[in-house]
């Protein structure tokens, strides 16, 4: 581990951070072989801010082949773009050769890259000043674009000419807002102006790249910065379903997103909560359509849609009714729905005691093991067939009637009782 100290022209500030020993090992191994190597980008930014970095990326003058020759276990993560993952025990670290980027395409990477021997060139290709700093023990912080100053001023500013940088890769426009939401920073004036001018180019950016940034924004402390993205013109292009809402509704869904659990389905559901007022479509269907378009995974799509479908369900303390509701919403979904509902009630200034009570009753029902689905019914389809019930539609109807009976009266969930009931239905 190592500490660092930064000396600036006018003021002396001390900022210490520690880099993981495995990162040091990689840097030292590359240096011992005669190459340059630095921790770079987000990890330097986060370490300076006292945040825990997501991952530690390393930039080096060594080519991918040279990196591979120095470490036992490596993965060719993006070799054409200069990235090799070095594996140390179970941890992987991306080591990328200093490079200059060509034009960005729809993927994660630019269409073509040129390797370079200059760290400065590599830092120049990066999006924002706060993301364009490098660090190693020997040289301390390499900060050519005053990233440290911008961290102190709490601003997001492009490296170089903002217009050119956004023109090269429009995703950076959305990234500016994402970092602003994660860090609570403002966007510098020229950067904001250029972002507005070029936001329309986000049309050309792939859904995968867009949802990666949206996801990070929604999981940040400021999911409500969707409104910042909107003011820049981003939402009109990538999420018109949000853009068309009134200022009041946007403020409400932002507050709801902040109030509800920091999970993607909840946060997406919050953002689309008021969308029903702007189209004929049910918000649950809007969520499905929008999140499919953004190419989110099925679990996120289905859960967000489920929260919107059932979010406004009846709040009750009647246990039978609650068992029916658990059956209709599907297993433990109800707990998530009620959490979401509590956030909604809080947002509109209501007491949440009733929602909490229903939540507790649900938990009690789960703990007691009451039958709340066909799979927990004390009689099976096979057993009904043995009793002479024909397989098919009638079987389905009988099972369903038995389940309804058991949801009302859990004590009826007994094979003998249910066989009698089944025969009664069959003979009626
Ligand atoms: P996070 O903590 O979310 O991982 P990060 O800063 O590490 O944030 P990444 O998307 O992982 O962001 O990118 C790593 C680094 O690569 C950035 O810090 C930045 O220097 C550079 N970078 C990433 N995407 C771009 C881009 N589209 N244009 C220019 N530079 C980029
Ligand atoms: Mg990163």
Short mmCIF file of C-alpha atoms and ligand atoms in Angstrom, two decimals:
data_model
loop_
_atom_site.label_atom_id
_atom_site.label_comp_id
_atom_site.label_asym_id
_atom_site.label_seq_id
_atom_site.Cartn_x
_atom_site.Cartn_y
_atom_site.Cartn_z
CA UNK A 1 0.00 0.00 0.00
CA UNK A 2 1.21 3.52 -0.61
CA UNK A 3 0.08 7.02 0.27
CA UNK A 4 0.31 10.10 -1.96
CA UNK A 5 0.53 13.81 -1.48
CA UNK A 6 -0.37 16.38 -4.07
CA UNK A 7 1.34 19.76 -4.31
CA UNK A 8 -0.39 22.40 -6.34
CA UNK A 9 0.80 25.82 -7.43
CA UNK A 10 -1.05 28.02 -5.00
CA UNK A 11 -2.27 25.73 -2.33
CA UNK A 12 -0.87 22.64 -0.84
CA UNK A 13 -3.45 19.98 -0.37
CA UNK A 14 -2.81 16.61 1.04
CA UNK A 15 -4.84 13.79 -0.29
CA UNK A 16 -3.86 10.32 0.60
CA UNK A 17 -5.10 7.18 -0.95
CA UNK A 18 -4.06 3.63 -0.95
CA UNK A 19 -3.82 1.43 -3.96
CA UNK A 20 -4.38 -2.30 -3.61
CA UNK A 21 -1.19 -4.33 -3.38
CA UNK A 22 -2.12 -6.36 -6.46
CA UNK A 23 -2.32 -3.16 -8.52
CA UNK A 24 1.08 -2.18 -7.18
CA UNK A 25 2.42 -5.60 -8.12
CA UNK A 26 1.21 -5.21 -11.71
CA UNK A 27 2.64 -1.69 -12.00
CA UNK A 28 5.99 -2.75 -10.51
CA UNK A 29 6.23 -5.82 -12.74
CA UNK A 30 5.69 -3.67 -15.84
CA UNK A 31 8.16 -1.04 -14.61
CA UNK A 32 10.80 -3.65 -13.79
CA UNK A 33 10.54 -4.82 -17.41
CA UNK A 34 11.28 -1.29 -18.57
CA UNK A 35 7.73 -0.08 -19.31
CA UNK A 36 5.67 2.75 -17.85
CA UNK A 37 2.53 1.86 -15.93
CA UNK A 38 -0.07 3.81 -13.95
CA UNK A 39 -3.42 3.35 -12.29
CA UNK A 40 -5.74 5.50 -14.40
CA UNK A 41 -9.21 6.94 -14.83
CA UNK A 42 -12.10 6.25 -12.49
CA UNK A 43 -10.02 4.61 -9.77
CA UNK A 44 -7.75 7.66 -9.37
CA UNK A 45 -10.80 9.95 -9.34
CA UNK A 46 -12.62 7.86 -6.75
CA UNK A 47 -9.57 7.32 -4.56
CA UNK A 48 -8.95 11.09 -4.47
CA UNK A 49 -12.57 11.59 -3.46
CA UNK A 50 -12.29 8.97 -0.74
CA UNK A 51 -14.77 6.74 -2.57
CA UNK A 52 -14.14 3.06 -3.08
CA UNK A 53 -13.24 2.51 -6.75
CA UNK A 54 -15.31 -0.06 -8.68
CA UNK A 55 -12.27 -1.40 -10.39
CA UNK A 56 -8.62 -0.48 -10.81
CA UNK A 57 -7.59 0.05 -14.42
CA UNK A 58 -3.98 0.23 -15.45
CA UNK A 59 -2.51 2.05 -18.43
CA UNK A 60 0.90 1.13 -19.78
CA UNK A 61 3.42 1.77 -22.54
CA UNK A 62 3.72 -2.02 -23.02
CA UNK A 63 1.86 -3.58 -25.94
CA UNK A 64 -0.71 -6.30 -25.20
CA UNK A 65 1.77 -8.98 -26.29
CA UNK A 66 4.40 -7.56 -23.95
CA UNK A 67 1.87 -7.49 -21.09
CA UNK A 68 0.91 -11.10 -21.77
CA UNK A 69 4.55 -12.17 -21.73
CA UNK A 70 4.99 -10.76 -18.21
CA UNK A 71 2.06 -12.40 -16.42
CA UNK A 72 1.14 -16.05 -16.04
CA UNK A 73 -2.60 -15.70 -16.36
CA UNK A 74 -4.18 -13.21 -18.73
CA UNK A 75 -7.38 -12.93 -20.73
CA UNK A 76 -7.62 -11.21 -24.11
CA UNK A 77 -10.46 -8.89 -23.10
CA UNK A 78 -10.19 -6.47 -25.98
CA UNK A 79 -6.85 -7.07 -27.51
CA UNK A 80 -7.56 -5.03 -30.65
CA UNK A 81 -8.15 -2.05 -28.38
CA UNK A 82 -5.12 -2.81 -26.29
CA UNK A 83 -6.81 -4.37 -23.28
CA UNK A 84 -5.56 -7.49 -21.53
CA UNK A 85 -7.00 -8.63 -18.21
CA UNK A 86 -4.32 -9.75 -15.80
CA UNK A 87 -5.52 -12.32 -13.28
CA UNK A 88 -3.97 -12.40 -9.83
CA UNK A 89 -5.62 -15.05 -7.67
CA UNK A 90 -9.31 -14.49 -8.27
CA UNK A 91 -9.02 -10.80 -9.15
CA UNK A 92 -8.84 -9.43 -12.68
CA UNK A 93 -7.30 -6.08 -13.64
CA UNK A 94 -7.64 -4.48 -17.05
CA UNK A 95 -4.28 -3.40 -18.39
CA UNK A 96 -4.57 -1.22 -21.49
CA UNK A 97 -1.82 0.00 -23.76
CA UNK A 98 -1.48 3.80 -24.13
CA UNK A 99 -3.63 4.58 -27.13
CA UNK A 100 -5.16 7.25 -29.31
CA UNK A 101 -8.77 6.53 -30.29
CA UNK A 102 -10.27 6.63 -33.75
CA UNK A 103 -13.95 7.20 -34.34
CA UNK A 104 -16.32 5.55 -31.85
CA UNK A 105 -18.79 3.02 -33.18
CA UNK A 106 -21.85 1.44 -31.61
CA UNK A 107 -19.91 -0.88 -29.36
CA UNK A 108 -18.01 -0.21 -26.20
CA UNK A 109 -14.89 0.67 -28.08
CA UNK A 110 -13.73 2.97 -30.86
CA UNK A 111 -13.61 1.49 -34.35
CA UNK A 112 -9.86 1.67 -34.52
CA UNK A 113 -7.14 2.63 -32.11
CA UNK A 114 -3.48 3.49 -32.48
CA UNK A 115 -1.05 2.61 -29.75
CA UNK A 116 1.24 5.38 -28.58
CA UNK A 117 4.30 5.69 -26.38
CA UNK A 118 2.93 8.80 -24.67
CA UNK A 119 0.92 8.82 -21.45
CA UNK A 120 -0.19 12.35 -22.28
CA UNK A 121 -1.77 11.17 -25.54
CA UNK A 122 -3.59 8.44 -23.65
CA UNK A 123 -4.93 10.89 -21.08
CA UNK A 124 -6.04 13.28 -23.84
CA UNK A 125 -8.40 10.68 -25.34
CA UNK A 126 -10.33 10.40 -22.06
CA UNK A 127 -13.67 12.09 -21.60
CA UNK A 128 -13.51 14.34 -18.55
CA UNK A 129 -10.69 16.01 -16.63
CA UNK A 130 -11.62 14.11 -13.46
CA UNK A 131 -11.31 10.84 -15.42
CA UNK A 132 -8.02 11.75 -17.04
CA UNK A 133 -5.59 11.41 -14.17
CA UNK A 134 -2.97 8.72 -13.70
CA UNK A 135 -1.06 7.64 -10.62
CA UNK A 136 1.90 5.56 -9.62
CA UNK A 137 4.20 5.59 -6.62
CA UNK A 138 7.12 7.04 -8.46
CA UNK A 139 5.44 9.97 -10.22
CA UNK A 140 2.47 10.55 -7.95
CA UNK A 141 -0.53 12.08 -9.67
CA UNK A 142 -0.19 12.92 -13.35
CA UNK A 143 -2.84 15.58 -13.85
CA UNK A 144 -2.40 17.45 -17.11
CA UNK A 145 -5.92 18.89 -17.37
CA UNK A 146 -6.43 20.01 -13.76
CA UNK A 147 -8.67 17.14 -12.80
CA UNK A 148 -7.80 17.74 -9.15
CA UNK A 149 -8.98 21.36 -9.48
CA UNK A 150 -12.23 20.21 -11.05
CA UNK A 151 -12.73 17.67 -8.27
CA UNK A 152 -12.35 20.53 -5.80
CA UNK A 153 -14.67 22.80 -7.79
CA UNK A 154 -17.04 19.86 -8.17
CA UNK A 155 -17.44 20.15 -11.90
CA UNK A 156 -17.56 17.83 -14.89
CA UNK A 157 -15.50 19.31 -17.71
CA UNK A 158 -14.43 17.77 -20.99
CA UNK A 159 -10.79 17.19 -21.77
CA UNK A 160 -10.09 19.63 -24.61
CA UNK A 161 -12.81 21.11 -26.79
CA UNK A 162 -16.18 19.90 -25.51
CA UNK A 163 -17.90 20.20 -28.88
CA UNK A 164 -15.26 18.08 -30.57
CA UNK A 165 -15.25 15.50 -27.79
CA UNK A 166 -19.03 15.06 -27.87
CA UNK A 167 -18.94 14.99 -31.64
CA UNK A 168 -16.47 12.09 -31.50
CA UNK A 169 -18.65 10.09 -29.12
CA UNK A 170 -22.13 11.26 -28.16
CA UNK A 171 -22.31 8.79 -25.28
CA UNK A 172 -20.04 11.19 -23.39
CA UNK A 173 -23.01 13.59 -23.19
CA UNK A 174 -24.92 11.04 -21.14
CA UNK A 175 -21.79 10.13 -19.19
CA UNK A 176 -21.43 13.79 -18.16
CA UNK A 177 -24.83 13.63 -16.48
CA UNK A 178 -24.12 10.18 -15.04
CA UNK A 179 -20.95 11.38 -13.30
CA UNK A 180 -22.74 14.51 -12.22
CA UNK A 181 -25.45 12.33 -10.60
CA UNK A 182 -22.95 9.98 -8.98
CA UNK A 183 -20.76 12.72 -7.57
CA UNK A 184 -23.31 15.50 -7.09
CA UNK A 185 -21.19 17.71 -9.38
CA UNK A 186 -22.30 20.46 -11.74
CA UNK A 187 -21.50 20.47 -15.45
CA UNK A 188 -19.13 23.19 -16.58
CA UNK A 189 -20.67 25.83 -18.85
CA UNK A 190 -18.92 25.06 -22.14
CA UNK A 191 -19.36 21.35 -21.58
CA UNK A 192 -23.08 21.83 -20.86
CA UNK A 193 -23.55 24.04 -23.93
CA UNK A 194 -21.85 21.56 -26.24
CA UNK A 195 -23.85 18.74 -24.70
CA UNK A 196 -27.09 20.56 -25.55
CA UNK A 197 -25.97 21.24 -29.09
CA UNK A 198 -25.08 17.62 -29.78
CA UNK A 199 -27.54 15.62 -27.65
CA UNK A 200 -29.45 14.65 -30.79
CA UNK A 201 -26.47 12.48 -31.80
CA UNK A 202 -27.36 10.08 -29.00
CA UNK A 203 -29.78 8.64 -31.56
CA UNK A 204 -26.83 6.82 -33.07
CA UNK A 205 -25.64 5.27 -29.81
CA UNK A 206 -26.46 1.64 -29.05
CA UNK A 207 -29.04 0.76 -26.40
CA UNK A 208 -26.45 -1.24 -24.48
CA UNK A 209 -24.15 1.76 -24.05
CA UNK A 210 -27.09 3.96 -23.09
CA UNK A 211 -28.53 1.63 -20.49
CA UNK A 212 -25.12 1.12 -18.88
CA UNK A 213 -25.01 4.86 -18.14
CA UNK A 214 -28.70 5.06 -17.19
CA UNK A 215 -28.24 2.17 -14.77
CA UNK A 216 -25.34 3.89 -13.04
CA UNK A 217 -27.29 7.14 -12.88
CA UNK A 218 -30.37 5.47 -11.42
CA UNK A 219 -28.34 3.64 -8.79
CA UNK A 220 -26.59 6.85 -7.72
CA UNK A 221 -27.56 9.21 -4.91
CA UNK A 222 -29.25 11.41 -7.52
CA UNK A 223 -31.56 9.29 -9.70
CA UNK A 224 -33.60 12.47 -10.05
CA UNK A 225 -30.83 13.87 -12.31
CA UNK A 226 -32.94 12.47 -15.13
CA UNK A 227 -34.23 16.03 -15.06
CA UNK A 228 -30.71 17.33 -15.75
CA UNK A 229 -30.46 14.90 -18.65
CA UNK A 230 -33.84 16.17 -19.81
CA UNK A 231 -32.79 19.83 -19.69
CA UNK A 232 -29.80 18.98 -21.89
CA UNK A 233 -32.07 17.30 -24.45
CA UNK A 234 -31.00 13.73 -23.75
CA UNK A 235 -34.34 12.32 -22.63
CA UNK A 236 -36.19 13.57 -25.67
CA UNK A 237 -33.91 11.37 -27.75
CA UNK A 238 -33.47 8.26 -25.60
CA UNK A 239 -36.47 8.21 -23.27
CA UNK A 240 -39.28 10.30 -24.80
CA UNK A 241 -41.75 8.57 -22.47
CA UNK A 242 -40.13 10.56 -19.64
CA UNK A 243 -39.59 13.73 -21.66
CA UNK A 244 -43.30 14.26 -22.42
CA UNK A 245 -44.28 14.41 -18.76
CA UNK A 246 -45.13 17.70 -17.05
CA UNK A 247 -42.50 19.37 -14.86
CA UNK A 248 -44.60 18.46 -11.84
CA UNK A 249 -44.73 14.77 -12.76
CA UNK A 250 -41.00 14.74 -13.47
CA UNK A 251 -40.35 16.18 -10.03
CA UNK A 252 -42.63 13.57 -8.50
CA UNK A 253 -41.04 10.57 -10.21
CA UNK A 254 -37.59 11.89 -9.29
CA UNK A 255 -38.64 12.07 -5.64
CA UNK A 256 -40.16 8.59 -5.88
CA UNK A 257 -36.95 7.17 -7.35
CA UNK A 258 -34.97 8.69 -4.49
CA UNK A 259 -37.37 7.28 -1.93
CA UNK A 260 -37.59 3.72 -3.23
CA UNK A 261 -34.99 0.97 -2.93
CA UNK A 262 -31.73 1.52 -4.79
CA UNK A 263 -32.43 -1.31 -7.24
CA UNK A 264 -32.76 -0.99 -10.98
CA UNK A 265 -36.33 -2.34 -11.38
CA UNK A 266 -37.60 -0.04 -8.62
CA UNK A 267 -35.81 2.96 -10.05
CA UNK A 268 -36.98 2.35 -13.62
CA UNK A 269 -40.51 1.73 -12.36
CA UNK A 270 -40.38 5.02 -10.46
CA UNK A 271 -39.25 6.93 -13.56
CA UNK A 272 -42.16 5.55 -15.59
CA UNK A 273 -44.71 5.72 -12.79
CA UNK A 274 -46.63 8.66 -14.25
CA UNK A 275 -46.31 7.63 -17.89
CA UNK A 276 -49.89 6.35 -17.92
CA UNK A 277 -51.27 9.87 -18.00
CA UNK A 278 -49.60 10.54 -21.33
CA UNK A 279 -50.73 7.60 -23.44
CA UNK A 280 -53.43 4.99 -23.67
CA UNK A 281 -50.94 2.40 -22.53
CA UNK A 282 -50.79 0.85 -19.05
CA UNK A 283 -47.52 1.99 -17.37
CA UNK A 284 -46.64 -1.69 -16.78
CA UNK A 285 -46.77 -2.22 -20.55
CA UNK A 286 -44.90 1.03 -21.17
CA UNK A 287 -42.14 -0.19 -18.87
CA UNK A 288 -41.92 -3.49 -20.77
CA UNK A 289 -41.75 -1.73 -24.10
CA UNK A 290 -39.28 0.95 -23.03
CA UNK A 291 -36.94 -1.37 -21.15
CA UNK A 292 -36.96 -3.88 -24.00
CA UNK A 293 -36.04 -1.07 -26.36
CA UNK A 294 -33.17 -0.16 -24.02
CA UNK A 295 -32.19 -3.87 -24.11
CA UNK A 296 -32.24 -4.38 -20.36
CA UNK A 297 -32.20 -7.94 -19.05
CA UNK A 298 -35.49 -9.84 -18.67
CA UNK A 299 -35.37 -9.86 -14.91
CA UNK A 300 -35.18 -6.06 -14.71
CA UNK A 301 -37.88 -5.67 -17.38
CA UNK A 302 -40.29 -8.11 -15.72
CA UNK A 303 -39.76 -6.84 -12.19
CA UNK A 304 -40.16 -3.17 -13.14
CA UNK A 305 -43.31 -4.02 -15.05
CA UNK A 306 -44.63 -6.12 -12.15
CA UNK A 307 -44.08 -3.23 -9.72
CA UNK A 308 -46.08 -0.91 -11.95
CA UNK A 309 -48.81 -3.49 -12.56
CA UNK A 310 -49.41 -4.12 -8.86
CA UNK A 311 -48.00 -1.03 -7.17
CA UNK A 312 -51.41 0.48 -6.47
CA UNK A 313 -53.00 -2.72 -5.17
CA UNK A 314 -55.53 -2.83 -2.38
CA UNK A 315 -54.02 -2.31 1.08
CA UNK A 316 -55.76 -4.55 3.62
CA UNK A 317 -55.19 -6.40 6.87
CA UNK A 318 -57.60 -9.23 6.00
CA UNK A 319 -55.45 -12.37 5.96
CA UNK A 320 -57.55 -14.34 3.44
CA UNK A 321 -57.61 -11.39 1.11
CA UNK A 322 -53.85 -11.04 1.51
CA UNK A 323 -53.29 -14.71 0.64
CA UNK A 324 -55.29 -14.16 -2.55
CA UNK A 325 -53.18 -11.10 -3.32
CA UNK A 326 -49.95 -13.04 -2.72
CA UNK A 327 -51.19 -15.70 -5.14
CA UNK A 328 -52.12 -13.09 -7.77
CA UNK A 329 -48.85 -11.19 -7.54
CA UNK A 330 -46.71 -14.33 -7.37
CA UNK A 331 -44.83 -15.66 -4.36
CA UNK A 332 -42.59 -13.12 -2.58
CA UNK A 333 -43.21 -10.34 -5.12
CA UNK A 334 -45.65 -8.82 -2.68
CA UNK A 335 -42.86 -7.73 -0.32
CA UNK A 336 -41.14 -5.80 -3.07
CA UNK A 337 -44.43 -4.32 -4.21
CA UNK A 338 -45.28 -3.12 -0.71
CA UNK A 339 -41.85 -1.57 -0.27
CA UNK A 340 -42.37 0.29 -3.51
CA UNK A 341 -45.86 1.29 -2.41
CA UNK A 342 -44.52 2.60 0.92
CA UNK A 343 -42.12 4.85 -1.02
CA UNK A 344 -45.05 6.14 -3.06
CA UNK A 345 -47.19 6.84 0.01
CA UNK A 346 -44.29 8.67 1.66
CA UNK A 347 -43.84 10.79 -1.44
CA UNK A 348 -47.43 11.95 -1.38
CA UNK A 349 -47.22 12.63 2.35
CA UNK A 350 -49.34 9.70 3.54
CA UNK A 351 -48.84 7.60 6.60
CA UNK A 352 -47.38 4.19 5.76
CA UNK A 353 -48.58 2.32 8.87
CA UNK A 354 -51.20 0.34 6.88
CA UNK A 355 -48.69 -0.67 4.23
CA UNK A 356 -46.24 -1.76 6.95
CA UNK A 357 -48.96 -3.78 8.65
CA UNK A 358 -49.82 -5.60 5.44
CA UNK A 359 -46.10 -6.24 4.92
CA UNK A 360 -45.85 -7.81 8.38
CA UNK A 361 -48.91 -9.98 7.75
CA UNK A 362 -47.38 -11.19 4.48
CA UNK A 363 -44.22 -12.17 6.32
CA UNK A 364 -46.27 -13.97 8.93
CA UNK A 365 -48.12 -15.88 6.18
CA UNK A 366 -44.81 -16.88 4.61
CA UNK A 367 -43.34 -17.92 7.95
CA UNK A 368 -46.39 -19.98 8.84
CA UNK A 369 -46.14 -21.67 5.45
CA UNK A 370 -49.78 -21.07 4.45
CA UNK A 371 -50.51 -22.42 1.00
CA UNK A 372 -50.38 -19.46 -1.41
CA UNK A 373 -49.81 -21.25 -4.71
CA UNK A 374 -50.80 -24.39 -6.61
CA UNK A 375 -47.47 -25.98 -5.91
CA UNK A 376 -48.18 -25.93 -2.16
CA UNK A 377 -51.64 -27.45 -2.47
CA UNK A 378 -51.88 -30.67 -0.43
CA UNK A 379 -53.26 -32.56 -3.42
CA UNK A 380 -51.69 -32.98 -6.84
CA UNK A 381 -53.08 -33.36 -10.33
CA UNK A 382 -51.82 -36.97 -10.36
CA UNK A 383 -53.81 -37.77 -7.25
CA UNK A 384 -56.92 -36.26 -8.80
CA UNK A 385 -56.45 -38.41 -11.92
CA UNK A 386 -56.24 -41.49 -9.68
CA UNK A 387 -59.61 -40.41 -8.25
CA UNK A 388 -61.09 -40.36 -11.72
CA UNK A 389 -60.83 -36.65 -12.56
CA UNK A 390 -60.11 -36.39 -16.30
CA UNK A 391 -56.92 -34.50 -17.16
CA UNK A 392 -57.45 -31.25 -19.06
CA UNK A 393 -59.58 -28.20 -18.56
CA UNK A 394 -61.77 -29.69 -15.84
CA UNK A 395 -58.73 -30.71 -13.85
CA UNK A 396 -57.42 -27.13 -14.04
CA UNK A 397 -60.74 -25.78 -12.87
CA UNK A 398 -60.93 -28.19 -9.94
CA UNK A 399 -57.38 -27.42 -8.82
CA UNK A 400 -58.15 -23.74 -9.05
CA UNK A 401 -61.33 -24.08 -6.98
CA UNK A 402 -59.42 -26.04 -4.35
CA UNK A 403 -56.73 -23.39 -4.23
CA UNK A 404 -59.32 -20.62 -3.78
CA UNK A 405 -60.82 -22.59 -0.93
CA UNK A 406 -57.43 -23.00 0.74
CA UNK A 407 -56.53 -19.34 0.26
CA UNK A 408 -59.72 -18.51 2.18
CA UNK A 409 -59.17 -21.25 4.79
CA UNK A 410 -55.60 -22.50 5.13
CA UNK A 411 -56.71 -25.29 7.49
CA UNK A 412 -58.39 -26.99 4.49
CA UNK A 413 -55.02 -27.69 2.95
CA UNK A 414 -55.18 -31.37 3.80
CA UNK A 415 -55.22 -34.20 1.28
CA UNK A 416 -58.29 -35.94 2.64
CA UNK A 417 -60.37 -32.76 2.89
CA UNK A 418 -59.33 -31.69 -0.57
CA UNK A 419 -60.19 -35.11 -2.09
CA UNK A 420 -63.68 -34.82 -0.61
CA UNK A 421 -64.03 -31.30 -2.00
CA UNK A 422 -62.78 -32.45 -5.39
CA UNK A 423 -65.39 -35.22 -5.53
CA UNK A 424 -68.10 -32.76 -4.50
CA UNK A 425 -67.12 -30.43 -7.36
CA UNK A 426 -66.84 -33.34 -9.77
CA UNK A 427 -70.30 -34.63 -8.94
CA UNK A 428 -72.00 -31.24 -8.91
P1 LIG B 1 -17.02 3.66 -13.03
O1 LIG B 1 -16.68 3.91 -11.62
O2 LIG B 1 -18.46 3.78 -13.30
O3 LIG B 1 -16.43 2.41 -13.59
P2 LIG B 1 -15.09 4.96 -14.71
O4 LIG B 1 -14.57 6.36 -14.71
O5 LIG B 1 -14.13 3.88 -14.38
O6 LIG B 1 -16.37 4.91 -13.79
P3 LIG B 1 -15.56 3.56 -17.14
O7 LIG B 1 -16.74 3.62 -18.03
O8 LIG B 1 -15.27 2.29 -16.44
O9 LIG B 1 -15.71 4.76 -16.13
O10 LIG B 1 -14.30 3.99 -18.02
C1 LIG B 1 -12.99 3.95 -17.52
C2 LIG B 1 -12.21 5.17 -18.00
O11 LIG B 1 -12.10 5.13 -19.43
C3 LIG B 1 -12.86 6.52 -17.71
O12 LIG B 1 -12.51 7.00 -16.43
C4 LIG B 1 -12.33 7.38 -18.82
O13 LIG B 1 -11.03 7.82 -18.55
C5 LIG B 1 -12.27 6.43 -20.00
N1 LIG B 1 -13.50 6.39 -20.82
C6 LIG B 1 -14.52 5.53 -20.70
N2 LIG B 1 -15.46 5.75 -21.63
C7 LIG B 1 -15.01 6.77 -22.37
C8 LIG B 1 -15.52 7.47 -23.50
N3 LIG B 1 -16.70 7.13 -24.03
N4 LIG B 1 -14.78 8.48 -24.00
C9 LIG B 1 -13.58 8.79 -23.47
N5 LIG B 1 -13.06 8.19 -22.40
C10 LIG B 1 -13.75 7.19 -21.86
MG1 LIG B 2 -14.61 1.76 -14.45
#
